[in-house]
Structure formats: structure tokens, C-alpha cells
């Protein structure tokens, strides 16, 4: 019989947050930024409510909050995966596989969030309006 894993509840939570939470944050960040930019582009021509500096501040703030949250979840998922990897001997154990998937998804989507945030911060947002016309 296999022995039970000694992973605390917060470790299991970290794995599942890495698997589902980080991709969800990335998706919500992307949806928020695309919505803000497209509405600002359309409303800018019609004297919109949000100015470009306001849109840029919101995008910057949302990117910072999302990046910090994703980085914390990715580190927690990676630590939980390392704990499981040391406790489970077989490489084909389901718990080890799920932990690896959680850590890998968290890191991959955090890198994707960093890339898309850098593009939104570096590229002047008003130049993105050409894509919405």
C-alpha cells in the first residue's frame, strides 16, 4: 500500500490555484484590457468618458495586481510540487502529475501575463486603436 501524502491543505490549494486560478487571472486581465482599450478607442472619437491617461493608469494597475497575484500563486504551486515530488517515488503517480501540471500552468500563464502586460505598457495604447477600426 502507498503511504498517504503529507501535503497540507494549503499545498493542495496552491496546486489547484496554479492550475485554474492563474489562467483565470490571465484571462480576466486580458478581457479587461481589451475592453478598456476598445471602448477608449471608440469613445475617444466621440469625446469619451475615460481619457487616455486614465486608461493607461487602469491598465498599469490591473497589470501590477495581476502580476503579483500570479507570481505568488506560481511560487506556491512550485513549492507544493517540490514537496510532492520528494514524497512520491514513482513518476507516474497522479498526485505528482497534477502538482506538476499546476506548477507548470502557473508559471506558463504568469510568463504570458508578463509578456502581454509589457506590450500594453510599452506600446502607446492610442496606437492600438488601429486594430479596432
CSV table of N, CA and C in Angstrom, one decimal:
chain,number,residue,atom,x,y,z
A,1,UNK,N,0.8,-1.2,0.0
A,1,UNK,CA,0.0,0.0,0.0
A,1,UNK,C,0.9,1.2,0.0
A,2,UNK,N,0.4,2.2,-0.7
A,2,UNK,CA,1.1,3.5,-0.7
A,2,UNK,C,0.8,4.3,0.5
A,3,UNK,N,1.8,5.0,1.0
A,3,UNK,CA,1.6,5.9,2.2
A,3,UNK,C,0.9,7.2,1.7
A,4,UNK,N,0.1,7.7,2.6
A,4,UNK,CA,-0.6,9.0,2.3
A,4,UNK,C,0.4,10.1,2.2
A,5,UNK,N,0.1,11.0,1.3
A,5,UNK,CA,0.9,12.2,1.1
A,5,UNK,C,0.8,13.1,2.3
A,6,UNK,N,1.9,13.7,2.7
A,6,UNK,CA,1.9,14.6,3.9
A,6,UNK,C,1.8,16.1,3.4
A,7,UNK,N,1.0,16.3,2.5
A,7,UNK,CA,0.9,17.7,1.9
A,7,UNK,C,-0.3,18.4,2.6
A,8,UNK,N,0.0,19.5,3.3
A,8,UNK,CA,-1.1,20.2,4.0
A,8,UNK,C,-2.1,20.8,3.0
A,9,UNK,N,-3.3,21.1,3.6
A,9,UNK,CA,-4.4,21.6,2.8
A,9,UNK,C,-4.0,22.8,1.9
A,10,UNK,N,-3.1,23.7,2.5
A,10,UNK,CA,-2.8,24.9,1.7
A,10,UNK,C,-1.9,24.5,0.5
A,11,UNK,N,-1.1,23.4,0.6
A,11,UNK,CA,-0.4,22.9,-0.5
A,11,UNK,C,-1.3,22.5,-1.7
A,12,UNK,N,-2.3,21.7,-1.3
A,12,UNK,CA,-3.3,21.3,-2.3
A,12,UNK,C,-4.0,22.4,-2.9
A,13,UNK,N,-4.3,23.4,-2.1
A,13,UNK,CA,-5.0,24.6,-2.6
A,13,UNK,C,-4.1,25.4,-3.6
A,14,UNK,N,-2.8,25.5,-3.2
A,14,UNK,CA,-1.8,26.1,-4.1
A,14,UNK,C,-1.7,25.4,-5.5
A,15,UNK,N,-1.8,24.1,-5.5
A,15,UNK,CA,-1.7,23.4,-6.7
A,15,UNK,C,-2.9,23.7,-7.6
A,16,UNK,N,-4.1,23.7,-7.0
A,16,UNK,CA,-5.3,23.9,-7.8
A,16,UNK,C,-5.4,25.4,-8.2
A,17,UNK,N,-4.9,26.3,-7.4
A,17,UNK,CA,-4.9,27.7,-7.8
A,17,UNK,C,-3.9,27.9,-8.9
A,18,UNK,N,-2.8,27.2,-8.9
A,18,UNK,CA,-1.9,27.3,-10.0
A,18,UNK,C,-2.5,26.7,-11.3
A,19,UNK,N,-3.3,25.7,-11.1
A,19,UNK,CA,-3.8,25.0,-12.3
A,19,UNK,C,-5.0,25.8,-12.9
A,20,UNK,N,-5.8,26.4,-12.0
A,20,UNK,CA,-7.0,27.1,-12.5
A,20,UNK,C,-7.0,28.6,-12.3
A,21,UNK,N,-6.5,29.0,-11.1
A,21,UNK,CA,-6.5,30.4,-10.7
A,21,UNK,C,-5.7,31.3,-11.6
A,22,UNK,N,-4.4,30.9,-11.9
A,22,UNK,CA,-3.6,31.8,-12.7
A,22,UNK,C,-4.1,31.9,-14.1
A,23,UNK,N,-4.5,30.9,-14.8
A,23,UNK,CA,-5.1,31.1,-16.1
A,23,UNK,C,-6.3,32.0,-16.1
A,24,UNK,N,-7.1,31.8,-15.0
A,24,UNK,CA,-8.3,32.7,-14.9
A,24,UNK,C,-8.0,34.2,-14.7
A,25,UNK,N,-6.9,34.4,-13.9
A,25,UNK,CA,-6.5,35.8,-13.7
A,25,UNK,C,-6.0,36.4,-15.1
A,26,UNK,N,-5.2,35.5,-15.8
A,26,UNK,CA,-4.7,36.0,-17.1
A,26,UNK,C,-5.8,36.3,-18.0
A,27,UNK,N,-6.8,35.4,-18.1
A,27,UNK,CA,-8.0,35.7,-19.0
A,27,UNK,C,-8.8,36.9,-18.6
A,28,UNK,N,-9.0,37.1,-17.3
A,28,UNK,CA,-9.7,38.3,-16.8
A,28,UNK,C,-8.9,39.6,-17.1
A,29,UNK,N,-7.6,39.5,-16.9
A,29,UNK,CA,-6.7,40.7,-17.2
A,29,UNK,C,-6.8,41.0,-18.7
A,30,UNK,N,-6.7,40.0,-19.5
A,30,UNK,CA,-6.8,40.2,-21.0
A,30,UNK,C,-8.1,40.8,-21.4
A,31,UNK,N,-9.2,40.2,-20.8
A,31,UNK,CA,-10.6,40.7,-21.2
A,31,UNK,C,-10.7,42.2,-20.7
A,32,UNK,N,-10.2,42.5,-19.5
A,32,UNK,CA,-10.4,43.9,-19.0
A,32,UNK,C,-9.6,44.8,-19.9
A,33,UNK,N,-8.4,44.5,-20.3
A,33,UNK,CA,-7.5,45.4,-21.1
A,33,UNK,C,-8.1,45.6,-22.5
A,34,UNK,N,-8.5,44.5,-23.1
A,34,UNK,CA,-9.1,44.6,-24.4
A,34,UNK,C,-10.4,45.4,-24.4
A,35,UNK,N,-11.2,45.2,-23.4
A,35,UNK,CA,-12.4,46.0,-23.3
A,35,UNK,C,-12.1,47.5,-23.0
A,36,UNK,N,-11.2,47.8,-22.2
A,36,UNK,CA,-10.8,49.2,-21.9
A,36,UNK,C,-10.3,49.9,-23.1
A,37,UNK,N,-9.4,49.2,-23.8
A,37,UNK,CA,-8.7,49.8,-25.0
A,37,UNK,C,-9.7,50.0,-26.1
A,38,UNK,N,-10.6,48.9,-26.4
A,38,UNK,CA,-11.5,49.1,-27.5
A,38,UNK,C,-12.6,50.1,-27.2
A,39,UNK,N,-13.0,50.2,-25.9
A,39,UNK,CA,-14.0,51.2,-25.6
A,39,UNK,C,-13.4,52.6,-25.6
A,40,UNK,N,-12.1,52.7,-25.2
A,40,UNK,CA,-11.5,54.0,-25.2
A,40,UNK,C,-11.2,54.4,-26.7
A,41,UNK,N,-10.9,53.5,-27.5
A,41,UNK,CA,-10.7,53.8,-28.9
A,41,UNK,C,-12.0,54.3,-29.6
A,42,UNK,N,-13.1,53.6,-29.3
A,42,UNK,CA,-14.4,54.0,-29.9
A,42,UNK,C,-14.9,55.3,-29.2
A,43,UNK,N,-14.8,55.4,-27.9
A,43,UNK,CA,-15.3,56.6,-27.2
A,43,UNK,C,-14.4,57.8,-27.4
A,44,UNK,N,-13.1,57.6,-27.7
A,44,UNK,CA,-12.2,58.7,-27.9
A,44,UNK,C,-12.6,59.6,-29.0
A,45,UNK,N,-13.1,58.9,-30.1
A,45,UNK,CA,-13.5,59.7,-31.2
A,45,UNK,C,-14.8,60.4,-30.9
A,46,UNK,N,-15.6,60.0,-29.9
A,46,UNK,CA,-16.9,60.6,-29.6
A,46,UNK,C,-16.8,61.3,-28.3
A,47,UNK,N,-15.6,61.8,-27.9
A,47,UNK,CA,-15.5,62.5,-26.6
A,47,UNK,C,-15.9,61.6,-25.5
A,48,UNK,N,-15.1,60.5,-25.3
A,48,UNK,CA,-15.4,59.5,-24.3
A,48,UNK,C,-15.2,60.0,-22.8
A,49,UNK,N,-15.7,59.1,-21.9
A,49,UNK,CA,-15.6,59.4,-20.5
A,49,UNK,C,-14.2,59.2,-19.9
A,50,UNK,N,-13.5,58.2,-20.4
A,50,UNK,CA,-12.1,57.9,-20.0
A,50,UNK,C,-11.1,58.6,-20.9
A,51,UNK,N,-10.2,59.3,-20.3
A,51,UNK,CA,-9.1,59.8,-21.1
A,51,UNK,C,-8.0,58.8,-21.3
A,52,UNK,N,-7.1,59.0,-22.2
A,52,UNK,CA,-6.0,58.0,-22.4
A,52,UNK,C,-5.2,57.9,-21.1
A,53,UNK,N,-4.8,58.9,-20.4
A,53,UNK,CA,-4.0,58.7,-19.2
A,53,UNK,C,-4.8,57.8,-18.2
A,54,UNK,N,-6.1,58.0,-18.1
A,54,UNK,CA,-6.9,57.2,-17.2
A,54,UNK,C,-6.9,55.7,-17.6
A,55,UNK,N,-7.0,55.5,-18.9
A,55,UNK,CA,-7.0,54.1,-19.4
A,55,UNK,C,-5.6,53.5,-19.1
A,56,UNK,N,-4.6,54.2,-19.4
A,56,UNK,CA,-3.2,53.7,-19.1
A,56,UNK,C,-3.0,53.4,-17.7
A,57,UNK,N,-3.5,54.3,-16.8
A,57,UNK,CA,-3.3,54.0,-15.3
A,57,UNK,C,-4.1,52.8,-14.9
A,58,UNK,N,-5.3,52.6,-15.4
A,58,UNK,CA,-6.1,51.4,-15.1
A,58,UNK,C,-5.4,50.1,-15.6
A,59,UNK,N,-4.9,50.2,-16.8
A,59,UNK,CA,-4.2,49.0,-17.4
A,59,UNK,C,-2.9,48.7,-16.6
A,60,UNK,N,-2.2,49.8,-16.2
A,60,UNK,CA,-0.9,49.6,-15.5
A,60,UNK,C,-1.3,49.0,-14.1
A,61,UNK,N,-2.3,49.5,-13.4
A,61,UNK,CA,-2.6,49.0,-12.1
A,61,UNK,C,-3.2,47.6,-12.1
A,62,UNK,N,-4.0,47.3,-13.1
A,62,UNK,CA,-4.5,45.9,-13.3
A,62,UNK,C,-3.4,44.9,-13.6
A,63,UNK,N,-2.4,45.4,-14.4
A,63,UNK,CA,-1.3,44.5,-14.7
A,63,UNK,C,-0.4,44.2,-13.5
A,64,UNK,N,-0.2,45.3,-12.7
A,64,UNK,CA,0.6,45.1,-11.5
A,64,UNK,C,-0.1,44.1,-10.5
A,65,UNK,N,-1.4,44.3,-10.3
A,65,UNK,CA,-2.1,43.5,-9.3
A,65,UNK,C,-2.1,42.0,-9.8
A,66,UNK,N,-2.4,41.9,-11.1
A,66,UNK,CA,-2.5,40.5,-11.7
A,66,UNK,C,-1.1,39.8,-11.6
A,67,UNK,N,-0.1,40.6,-11.9
A,67,UNK,CA,1.3,40.0,-11.9
A,67,UNK,C,1.7,39.6,-10.5
A,68,UNK,N,1.4,40.4,-9.5
A,68,UNK,CA,1.8,40.0,-8.2
A,68,UNK,C,1.0,38.8,-7.7
A,69,UNK,N,-0.3,38.7,-8.0
A,69,UNK,CA,-1.2,37.6,-7.6
A,69,UNK,C,-0.7,36.3,-8.3
A,70,UNK,N,-0.4,36.4,-9.6
A,70,UNK,CA,0.0,35.2,-10.3
A,70,UNK,C,1.4,34.8,-9.9
A,71,UNK,N,2.3,35.7,-9.6
A,71,UNK,CA,3.6,35.3,-9.2
A,71,UNK,C,3.6,34.6,-7.8
A,72,UNK,N,2.7,35.1,-6.9
A,72,UNK,CA,2.6,34.4,-5.6
A,72,UNK,C,2.0,33.0,-5.8
A,73,UNK,N,1.0,32.9,-6.6
A,73,UNK,CA,0.4,31.6,-6.8
A,73,UNK,C,1.4,30.6,-7.5
A,74,UNK,N,2.2,31.1,-8.4
A,74,UNK,CA,3.1,30.3,-9.1
A,74,UNK,C,4.2,29.8,-8.2
A,75,UNK,N,4.7,30.6,-7.3
A,75,UNK,CA,5.7,30.2,-6.3
A,75,UNK,C,5.1,29.2,-5.4
A,76,UNK,N,3.9,29.4,-4.9
A,76,UNK,CA,3.2,28.5,-4.0
A,76,UNK,C,3.0,27.1,-4.7
A,77,UNK,N,2.6,27.1,-5.9
A,77,UNK,CA,2.3,25.9,-6.7
A,77,UNK,C,3.7,25.1,-6.9
A,78,UNK,N,4.7,25.9,-7.2
A,78,UNK,CA,6.0,25.2,-7.4
A,78,UNK,C,6.5,24.6,-6.1
A,79,UNK,N,6.4,25.3,-5.0
A,79,UNK,CA,6.8,24.7,-3.7
A,79,UNK,C,6.0,23.4,-3.4
A,80,UNK,N,4.7,23.5,-3.6
A,80,UNK,CA,3.9,22.3,-3.3
A,80,UNK,C,4.3,21.1,-4.3
A,81,UNK,N,4.6,21.4,-5.5
A,81,UNK,CA,5.0,20.4,-6.4
A,81,UNK,C,6.3,19.8,-5.9
A,82,UNK,N,7.3,20.6,-5.5
A,82,UNK,CA,8.5,20.1,-5.0
A,82,UNK,C,8.3,19.2,-3.7
A,83,UNK,N,7.4,19.5,-2.9
A,83,UNK,CA,7.1,18.7,-1.7
A,83,UNK,C,6.6,17.3,-2.1
A,84,UNK,N,5.6,17.3,-3.1
A,84,UNK,CA,5.1,16.1,-3.6
A,84,UNK,C,6.1,15.3,-4.3
A,85,UNK,N,7.0,15.9,-5.1
A,85,UNK,CA,8.0,15.2,-5.8
A,85,UNK,C,9.0,14.5,-4.9
A,86,UNK,N,9.2,15.1,-3.7
A,86,UNK,CA,10.1,14.4,-2.8
A,86,UNK,C,9.4,13.3,-2.0
A,87,UNK,N,8.1,13.3,-1.9
A,87,UNK,CA,7.4,12.3,-1.2
A,87,UNK,C,7.0,11.1,-2.0
A,88,UNK,N,6.8,11.3,-3.3
A,88,UNK,CA,6.3,10.3,-4.2
A,88,UNK,C,7.5,9.7,-5.0
A,89,UNK,N,7.7,8.5,-5.0
A,89,UNK,CA,8.8,7.9,-5.7
A,89,UNK,C,8.6,7.7,-7.2
A,90,UNK,N,7.4,7.2,-7.5
A,90,UNK,CA,7.1,6.9,-8.9
A,90,UNK,C,6.8,8.2,-9.7
A,91,UNK,N,7.2,8.2,-10.9
A,91,UNK,CA,7.0,9.4,-11.7
A,91,UNK,C,5.6,9.4,-12.3
A,92,UNK,N,4.9,8.3,-12.3
A,92,UNK,CA,3.5,8.2,-12.9
A,92,UNK,C,2.4,8.3,-11.8
A,93,UNK,N,2.7,8.8,-10.7
A,93,UNK,CA,1.7,9.0,-9.6
A,93,UNK,C,0.8,10.1,-10.0
A,94,UNK,N,-0.5,10.0,-9.8
A,94,UNK,CA,-1.5,11.0,-10.2
A,94,UNK,C,-1.3,12.3,-9.4
A,95,UNK,N,-1.0,12.2,-8.2
A,95,UNK,CA,-0.8,13.4,-7.3
A,95,UNK,C,0.4,14.2,-7.8
A,96,UNK,N,1.5,13.5,-8.2
A,96,UNK,CA,2.7,14.2,-8.7
A,96,UNK,C,2.4,14.8,-10.0
A,97,UNK,N,1.6,14.2,-10.9
A,97,UNK,CA,1.3,14.7,-12.2
A,97,UNK,C,0.4,16.0,-12.1
A,98,UNK,N,-0.6,15.9,-11.2
A,98,UNK,CA,-1.5,17.1,-11.0
A,98,UNK,C,-0.6,18.3,-10.4
A,99,UNK,N,0.3,18.0,-9.5
A,99,UNK,CA,1.1,19.0,-8.9
A,99,UNK,C,2.0,19.6,-10.0
A,100,UNK,N,2.6,18.8,-10.8
A,100,UNK,CA,3.4,19.3,-11.9
A,100,UNK,C,2.6,20.1,-12.9
A,101,UNK,N,1.4,19.7,-13.2
A,101,UNK,CA,0.5,20.5,-14.1
A,101,UNK,C,0.2,21.8,-13.5
A,102,UNK,N,-0.1,21.8,-12.2
A,102,UNK,CA,-0.4,23.1,-11.5
A,102,UNK,C,0.7,24.1,-11.5
A,103,UNK,N,1.9,23.6,-11.2
A,103,UNK,CA,3.1,24.4,-11.2
A,103,UNK,C,3.4,24.9,-12.6
A,104,UNK,N,3.4,24.0,-13.6
A,104,UNK,CA,3.7,24.4,-15.0
A,104,UNK,C,2.7,25.4,-15.5
A,105,UNK,N,1.4,25.1,-15.3
A,105,UNK,CA,0.4,26.1,-15.8
A,105,UNK,C,0.6,27.5,-15.2
A,106,UNK,N,0.9,27.5,-13.9
A,106,UNK,CA,1.0,28.7,-13.2
A,106,UNK,C,2.2,29.5,-13.7
A,107,UNK,N,3.3,28.8,-13.9
A,107,UNK,CA,4.5,29.5,-14.5
A,107,UNK,C,4.2,30.0,-15.9
A,108,UNK,N,3.7,29.1,-16.7
A,108,UNK,CA,3.4,29.5,-18.1
A,108,UNK,C,2.5,30.7,-18.3
A,109,UNK,N,1.4,30.7,-17.5
A,109,UNK,CA,0.5,31.8,-17.6
A,109,UNK,C,1.0,33.0,-17.0
A,110,UNK,N,1.8,32.9,-16.0
A,110,UNK,CA,2.5,34.1,-15.4
A,110,UNK,C,3.4,34.7,-16.4
A,111,UNK,N,4.2,33.9,-17.1
A,111,UNK,CA,5.0,34.4,-18.2
A,111,UNK,C,4.2,35.1,-19.3
A,112,UNK,N,3.1,34.4,-19.7
A,112,UNK,CA,2.2,35.0,-20.7
A,112,UNK,C,1.6,36.4,-20.2
A,113,UNK,N,1.3,36.5,-18.9
A,113,UNK,CA,0.8,37.7,-18.4
A,113,UNK,C,1.8,38.8,-18.4
A,114,UNK,N,3.1,38.4,-18.0
A,114,UNK,CA,4.2,39.4,-18.1
A,114,UNK,C,4.4,39.9,-19.5
A,115,UNK,N,4.3,39.0,-20.5
A,115,UNK,CA,4.5,39.4,-21.9
A,115,UNK,C,3.4,40.3,-22.3
A,116,UNK,N,2.2,40.0,-22.1
A,116,UNK,CA,1.1,40.8,-22.6
A,116,UNK,C,1.1,42.1,-21.8
A,117,UNK,N,1.4,42.1,-20.5
A,117,UNK,CA,1.5,43.4,-19.8
A,117,UNK,C,2.6,44.3,-20.3
A,118,UNK,N,3.7,43.7,-20.6
A,118,UNK,CA,4.8,44.5,-21.1
A,118,UNK,C,4.4,45.2,-22.5
A,119,UNK,N,3.7,44.4,-23.3
A,119,UNK,CA,3.2,45.0,-24.5
A,119,UNK,C,2.3,46.2,-24.3
A,120,UNK,N,1.4,46.0,-23.4
A,120,UNK,CA,0.4,47.0,-23.1
A,120,UNK,C,1.0,48.3,-22.5
A,121,UNK,N,2.1,48.1,-21.7
A,121,UNK,CA,2.7,49.2,-21.0
A,121,UNK,C,3.7,49.9,-22.0
A,122,UNK,N,4.4,49.1,-22.8
A,122,UNK,CA,5.5,49.7,-23.6
A,122,UNK,C,4.8,50.4,-24.9
A,123,UNK,N,3.9,49.7,-25.5
A,123,UNK,CA,3.3,50.3,-26.7
A,123,UNK,C,2.3,51.3,-26.3
A,124,UNK,N,2.4,52.5,-26.9
A,124,UNK,CA,1.4,53.5,-26.6
A,124,UNK,C,0.0,53.0,-27.0
A,125,UNK,N,-0.9,53.1,-26.0
A,125,UNK,CA,-2.3,52.5,-26.2
A,125,UNK,C,-3.0,53.1,-27.3
A,126,UNK,N,-2.8,54.4,-27.6
A,126,UNK,CA,-3.6,55.0,-28.6
A,126,UNK,C,-3.2,54.5,-30.0
A,127,UNK,N,-2.0,53.8,-30.1
A,127,UNK,CA,-1.6,53.2,-31.4
A,127,UNK,C,-2.4,51.9,-31.6
A,128,UNK,N,-2.9,51.3,-30.5
A,128,UNK,CA,-3.6,50.1,-30.6
A,128,UNK,C,-5.0,50.3,-31.2
A,129,UNK,N,-5.4,51.5,-31.3
A,129,UNK,CA,-6.8,51.8,-31.8
A,129,UNK,C,-6.9,51.4,-33.3
A,130,UNK,N,-5.9,51.3,-34.0
A,130,UNK,CA,-5.9,51.0,-35.4
A,130,UNK,C,-6.5,49.5,-35.6
A,131,UNK,N,-6.2,48.7,-34.6
A,131,UNK,CA,-6.7,47.3,-34.7
A,131,UNK,C,-8.2,47.2,-34.5
A,132,UNK,N,-8.8,48.2,-33.9
A,132,UNK,CA,-10.3,48.2,-33.5
A,132,UNK,C,-11.1,48.9,-34.6
A,133,UNK,N,-10.5,49.4,-35.7
A,133,UNK,CA,-11.3,50.1,-36.7
A,133,UNK,C,-11.4,49.2,-37.9
